[in-house]
Amino acid sequence: MPRIILDTDPGIDDALALFLALASPEVQLEAITTTHGNVNLDLTTRNALALLELAGRTEIPVARGSVNPLVREYVSAAHVHGGTGLGDVVLPEPTIQPIRQHASDYLIERIQAEPGELTLVAVGPLTNLALALRRAPSIAAQVREVLIMGGALRVPGNVTPAAEFNIFGDPHAARVVLHAGWPIKLVSLDVTNITHVTREQVRALAANGSPISRFINEMTRFYFEVFGPATGNSVLRLHDPLCLAAAFRPDFITWEPAYVDVELTGTLTLGETVAYFNRAGMPAPNVQASVGVDSAGFVAWAWERLGKLFPKE
């Protein structure tokens, strides 16, 4: 059973990934580390705590991480995820608090204490992981696996024509993480862009009457009614839930080895992930890259999971 630490910036689809982890008996969610990203660190940390409280899983520790990227200025996606990060929903003030350790120190301590046991699932900018690697490079050989939601390999980016948001949010950290030498599965826009749900599917989930399902319906309202119409998006892409699931259901995705690097100096291409598939003379592959997905199968499976875990009140 994979034992997961989820590094996240909740975030609408981050919340769905968290719930999917809790809904899946094949995986154990050991801890959450928070980072800047979709909204600022204060909000992402509050959201992580509040989501755990909503789900009745307050025993899971939360470690607060990085306020800013390593080098560049902070980039927000509040226009996508709403003012709170969870659409415009304001959950009650959580009664639990984050642990005192910084997320990067917590990652080092846990990985070193249990070599070969922990899987990292990173669904936000990669600042916390990069800081942990800088302080303790040996953890790269002690992690079971790293799953990263990030990059756009053969498709356009979603924040610029070249770059995907999580990599763009801290490209310098992404480069550190991609070149650390640990086993990486990279779940990119190539597959997450075609893995999505409609407003009707969300409403159908909410019809089961559970508090979590009702919250999901309210949380996604901003996306479907504000961000979507303004940008021509009629579906909610399940970027982070697909990455989370790949930790224990990699069969939903088709993988190919690739060497992936990150553009750090391009004026128009900062954060671009440049992928080399079977190119002579290039370095050895550093990731298993997602190149195909059973999107319908994944959505049906994930929606069934979410519908059954949290029964009616």
Coordinates of C-alpha atoms in Angstrom, one line a residue:
M1 CA 0.0 0.0 0.0
P2 CA 1.6 3.3 -1.0
R3 CA 2.0 5.7 1.9
I4 CA 1.6 9.2 0.5
I5 CA 2.7 12.7 1.5
L6 CA 0.7 15.1 -0.5
D7 CA 2.4 18.4 -1.3
T8 CA -0.4 20.7 -2.4
D9 CA -1.7 24.3 -2.9
P10 CA -5.5 23.8 -2.4
G11 CA -7.1 24.7 -4.9
I12 CA -10.3 23.2 -6.4
D13 CA -8.8 20.2 -8.1
D14 CA -6.3 19.8 -5.2
A15 CA -9.3 19.4 -2.8
L16 CA -10.7 16.7 -5.1
A17 CA -7.3 14.9 -5.1
L18 CA -7.2 15.1 -1.3
F19 CA -10.7 13.6 -1.1
L20 CA -9.8 10.9 -3.6
A21 CA -6.9 9.9 -1.4
L22 CA -9.2 9.6 1.6
A23 CA -11.7 7.6 -0.5
S24 CA -9.2 5.0 -1.7
P25 CA -8.3 2.1 0.5
E26 CA -5.3 1.2 -1.6
V27 CA -3.4 4.2 -0.4
Q28 CA -2.6 5.8 3.0
L29 CA -2.5 9.6 3.2
E30 CA 0.3 10.1 5.8
A31 CA 0.6 13.9 5.8
I32 CA 0.0 17.1 3.8
T33 CA 2.6 19.8 3.1
T34 CA 1.4 23.1 1.8
T35 CA 2.9 25.6 -0.6
H36 CA 2.2 28.8 -2.4
G37 CA 0.4 28.4 -5.7
N38 CA -3.3 28.6 -6.6
V39 CA -3.7 31.1 -3.7
N40 CA -1.2 32.4 -1.1
L41 CA 0.3 30.1 1.5
D42 CA -2.0 31.3 4.3
L43 CA -5.0 30.3 2.3
T44 CA -3.6 27.0 1.0
T45 CA -2.7 26.0 4.6
R46 CA -6.0 27.0 6.0
N47 CA -7.8 25.2 3.2
A48 CA -5.8 22.0 3.8
L49 CA -6.7 22.1 7.5
A50 CA -10.3 22.9 6.8
L51 CA -10.7 20.2 4.2
L52 CA -9.3 17.5 6.6
E53 CA -11.7 18.8 9.3
L54 CA -14.7 18.6 6.8
A55 CA -13.7 15.0 6.0
G56 CA -13.3 14.1 9.7
R57 CA -9.6 13.2 9.3
T58 CA -8.0 15.7 11.7
E59 CA -5.3 13.2 12.7
I60 CA -3.5 13.7 9.5
P61 CA -0.6 16.3 10.1
V62 CA -0.3 19.4 8.0
A63 CA 3.1 21.1 7.6
R64 CA 3.2 24.7 6.3
G65 CA 5.7 25.3 3.6
S66 CA 7.1 27.9 1.3
V67 CA 5.6 31.4 1.0
N68 CA 7.4 32.3 -2.3
P69 CA 9.2 30.6 -5.1
L70 CA 13.0 30.1 -5.0
V71 CA 13.8 32.9 -7.4
R72 CA 10.9 34.4 -9.2
E73 CA 8.0 36.4 -7.8
Y74 CA 4.8 34.6 -6.6
V75 CA 2.2 33.8 -9.2
S76 CA -1.4 33.3 -8.2
A77 CA -4.2 31.4 -9.9
A78 CA -7.1 32.9 -7.8
H79 CA -8.8 33.9 -11.1
V80 CA -9.2 30.2 -11.7
H81 CA -9.9 28.9 -8.2
G82 CA -11.7 31.9 -6.6
G83 CA -10.8 34.2 -3.8
T84 CA -10.5 31.5 -1.2
G85 CA -8.9 28.9 -3.5
L86 CA -12.0 26.8 -3.0
G87 CA -14.2 28.8 -5.3
D88 CA -15.8 31.4 -3.2
V89 CA -16.6 28.9 -0.4
V90 CA -15.4 29.9 3.1
L91 CA -15.2 26.8 5.3
P92 CA -15.4 27.2 9.1
E93 CA -12.2 28.2 10.8
P94 CA -10.3 24.9 11.4
T95 CA -9.8 23.9 15.0
I96 CA -6.6 22.0 14.1
Q97 CA -3.3 23.8 13.5
P98 CA -0.2 23.0 11.3
I99 CA 2.7 21.4 13.0
R100 CA 5.7 23.6 13.9
Q101 CA 8.1 22.2 11.3
H102 CA 8.6 23.8 7.9
A103 CA 7.3 21.5 5.2
S104 CA 10.8 20.9 3.7
D105 CA 12.2 19.9 7.1
Y106 CA 9.3 17.6 7.7
L107 CA 9.8 15.9 4.4
I108 CA 13.5 15.3 5.2
E109 CA 12.7 13.9 8.6
R110 CA 10.0 11.6 7.4
I111 CA 11.9 10.3 4.4
Q112 CA 15.1 9.7 6.3
A113 CA 13.3 7.9 9.1
E114 CA 11.5 5.5 6.7
P115 CA 13.7 5.0 3.6
G116 CA 12.0 3.4 0.7
E117 CA 8.5 3.7 2.3
L118 CA 7.1 7.0 1.3
T119 CA 5.7 8.3 -2.0
L120 CA 5.6 12.0 -2.6
V121 CA 2.6 13.4 -4.7
A122 CA 3.3 17.0 -5.6
V123 CA 0.4 18.9 -7.2
G124 CA 1.6 22.5 -6.8
P125 CA 4.8 24.4 -7.4
L126 CA 7.7 22.4 -6.3
T127 CA 9.4 24.7 -3.9
N128 CA 9.1 22.5 -0.8
L129 CA 10.7 19.5 -2.6
A130 CA 13.5 21.6 -4.0
L131 CA 14.3 23.0 -0.6
A132 CA 14.3 19.6 0.9
L133 CA 16.7 18.3 -1.8
R134 CA 19.1 21.2 -1.3
R135 CA 19.3 20.6 2.4
A136 CA 19.4 16.8 2.2
P137 CA 20.3 15.5 -1.3
S138 CA 20.4 12.0 -0.1
I139 CA 16.6 11.8 0.2
A140 CA 16.4 11.3 -3.5
A141 CA 17.7 7.8 -3.0
Q142 CA 15.3 7.2 -0.1
V143 CA 11.9 8.0 -1.6
R144 CA 9.8 5.2 -3.0
E145 CA 8.5 7.3 -5.9
V146 CA 7.6 10.9 -6.8
L147 CA 4.4 11.8 -8.7
I148 CA 4.4 15.3 -10.1
M149 CA 1.4 17.1 -11.7
G150 CA 3.2 19.5 -14.0
G151 CA 4.4 20.4 -17.4
A152 CA 3.2 20.4 -21.0
L153 CA 5.2 18.2 -23.2
R154 CA 3.5 17.9 -26.5
V155 CA 0.7 20.4 -25.9
P156 CA 0.5 24.1 -25.1
G157 CA 0.7 25.4 -21.6
N158 CA -2.2 26.7 -19.6
V159 CA -0.7 29.9 -18.1
T160 CA 1.4 30.9 -21.1
P161 CA 1.5 29.3 -24.5
A162 CA 4.7 27.5 -23.4
A163 CA 4.2 26.8 -19.7
E164 CA 2.0 24.9 -17.3
F165 CA 1.0 26.7 -14.1
N166 CA 2.8 24.5 -11.5
I167 CA 6.2 24.6 -13.3
F168 CA 5.7 28.3 -14.2
G169 CA 5.0 29.0 -10.5
D170 CA 8.6 27.9 -9.6
P171 CA 10.6 26.9 -12.6
H172 CA 13.9 26.9 -10.7
A173 CA 12.5 24.5 -8.1
A174 CA 11.1 22.3 -10.9
R175 CA 14.5 22.0 -12.5
V176 CA 16.1 21.0 -9.2
V177 CA 13.4 18.3 -8.6
L178 CA 13.5 16.9 -12.2
H179 CA 17.2 16.5 -12.0
A180 CA 17.5 15.0 -8.5
G181 CA 17.8 11.4 -9.7
W182 CA 14.8 10.0 -7.9
P183 CA 12.0 7.9 -9.6
I184 CA 9.5 10.4 -11.1
K185 CA 6.2 9.9 -12.9
L186 CA 5.3 13.2 -14.6
V187 CA 1.6 13.7 -15.0
S188 CA 1.3 16.6 -17.5
L189 CA -1.3 18.6 -19.3
D190 CA -0.9 16.1 -22.2
V191 CA -3.3 13.8 -20.2
T192 CA -4.9 16.0 -17.6
N193 CA -6.4 18.4 -20.2
I194 CA -8.5 15.5 -21.6
T195 CA -9.6 14.2 -18.2
H196 CA -12.5 16.3 -17.1
V197 CA -16.0 16.4 -15.7
T198 CA -19.1 18.5 -16.6
R199 CA -21.3 20.6 -14.4
E200 CA -23.9 17.9 -14.8
Q201 CA -21.6 15.2 -13.5
V202 CA -20.8 17.4 -10.4
R203 CA -24.5 17.9 -9.8
A204 CA -25.1 14.2 -10.1
L205 CA -22.4 13.5 -7.5
A206 CA -24.0 16.1 -5.1
A207 CA -27.3 14.3 -5.5
N208 CA -26.1 11.6 -3.1
G209 CA -26.7 14.1 -0.3
S210 CA -23.4 13.8 1.5
P211 CA -21.8 17.0 3.0
I212 CA -18.6 16.4 1.0
S213 CA -20.5 16.1 -2.3
R214 CA -22.5 19.2 -1.6
F215 CA -19.3 21.0 -0.8
I216 CA -17.8 19.9 -4.1
N217 CA -20.8 21.2 -5.9
E218 CA -20.5 24.6 -4.2
M219 CA -16.7 24.8 -4.6
T220 CA -16.9 24.2 -8.3
R221 CA -19.7 26.7 -8.9
F222 CA -17.1 29.5 -9.3
Y223 CA -15.2 27.5 -11.9
F224 CA -18.3 26.7 -13.9
E225 CA -20.2 30.0 -13.6
V226 CA -17.4 32.6 -13.4
F227 CA -14.0 31.4 -14.8
G228 CA -15.5 29.0 -17.3
P229 CA -17.7 31.4 -19.2
A230 CA -15.0 34.1 -19.2
T231 CA -12.5 31.7 -20.8
G232 CA -14.6 29.4 -22.9
N233 CA -14.1 26.4 -20.5
S234 CA -17.2 24.3 -20.1
V235 CA -15.5 21.4 -18.2
L236 CA -13.5 21.0 -15.0
R237 CA -10.1 19.3 -15.7
L238 CA -9.1 16.8 -13.1
H239 CA -5.3 17.6 -13.1
D240 CA -4.5 16.8 -9.5
P241 CA -6.9 13.8 -8.9
L242 CA -5.4 12.1 -11.9
C243 CA -1.8 12.6 -10.5
L244 CA -2.9 11.4 -7.1
A245 CA -4.4 8.2 -8.6
A246 CA -1.3 7.5 -10.6
A247 CA 0.4 6.6 -7.3
F248 CA -1.6 3.5 -7.0
R249 CA -3.5 3.2 -10.3
P250 CA -0.8 4.0 -12.9
D251 CA -2.7 1.7 -15.4
F252 CA -5.1 4.6 -16.2
I253 CA -2.1 6.3 -17.9
T254 CA 0.2 5.3 -20.8
W255 CA 3.8 6.1 -19.9
E256 CA 7.0 6.6 -21.9
P257 CA 10.5 7.4 -20.6
A258 CA 11.7 10.9 -21.4
Y259 CA 14.4 13.4 -20.6
V260 CA 12.6 16.6 -19.4
D261 CA 14.3 19.9 -18.7
V262 CA 12.8 23.3 -17.7
E263 CA 13.4 26.6 -19.5
L264 CA 14.7 29.2 -17.0
T265 CA 15.9 32.1 -19.1
G266 CA 13.4 32.5 -22.0
T267 CA 11.6 35.8 -22.0
L268 CA 8.5 34.2 -23.5
T269 CA 9.1 30.6 -22.5
L270 CA 9.9 30.7 -18.8
G271 CA 8.8 27.4 -17.2
E272 CA 8.5 25.5 -20.5
T273 CA 9.1 21.8 -20.0
V274 CA 11.1 20.5 -23.0
A275 CA 10.8 16.8 -23.4
Y276 CA 13.1 14.5 -25.4
F277 CA 11.6 11.1 -26.3
N278 CA 14.1 8.6 -27.8
R279 CA 16.6 11.3 -29.0
A280 CA 20.1 10.1 -29.7
G281 CA 22.8 11.9 -27.8
M282 CA 20.5 13.2 -25.1
P283 CA 20.9 12.3 -21.4
A284 CA 19.2 9.3 -20.0
P285 CA 15.4 9.7 -19.2
N286 CA 14.7 11.3 -15.9
V287 CA 11.0 10.7 -15.8
Q288 CA 8.2 8.4 -16.9
A289 CA 6.1 10.8 -18.9
S290 CA 2.3 10.6 -19.3
V291 CA 1.5 10.3 -23.0
G292 CA -2.0 8.8 -23.0
V293 CA -4.9 8.3 -20.6
D294 CA -8.2 6.3 -20.2
S295 CA -10.0 9.5 -19.2
A296 CA -13.5 8.0 -19.3
G297 CA -12.4 5.0 -17.2
F298 CA -10.6 7.2 -14.7
V299 CA -13.5 9.7 -14.3
A300 CA -16.1 6.9 -13.8
W301 CA -13.8 5.3 -11.2
A302 CA -13.0 8.5 -9.3
W303 CA -16.6 9.7 -9.3
E304 CA -17.8 6.3 -7.9
R305 CA -15.1 6.5 -5.2
L306 CA -16.1 10.0 -4.1
G307 CA -19.7 9.2 -4.1
K308 CA -19.4 6.2 -1.8
L309 CA -16.9 7.4 0.8
F310 CA -19.0 10.1 2.4
P311 CA -22.5 8.9 3.0
K312 CA -25.5 11.0 3.7
E313 CA -25.7 12.8 7.1

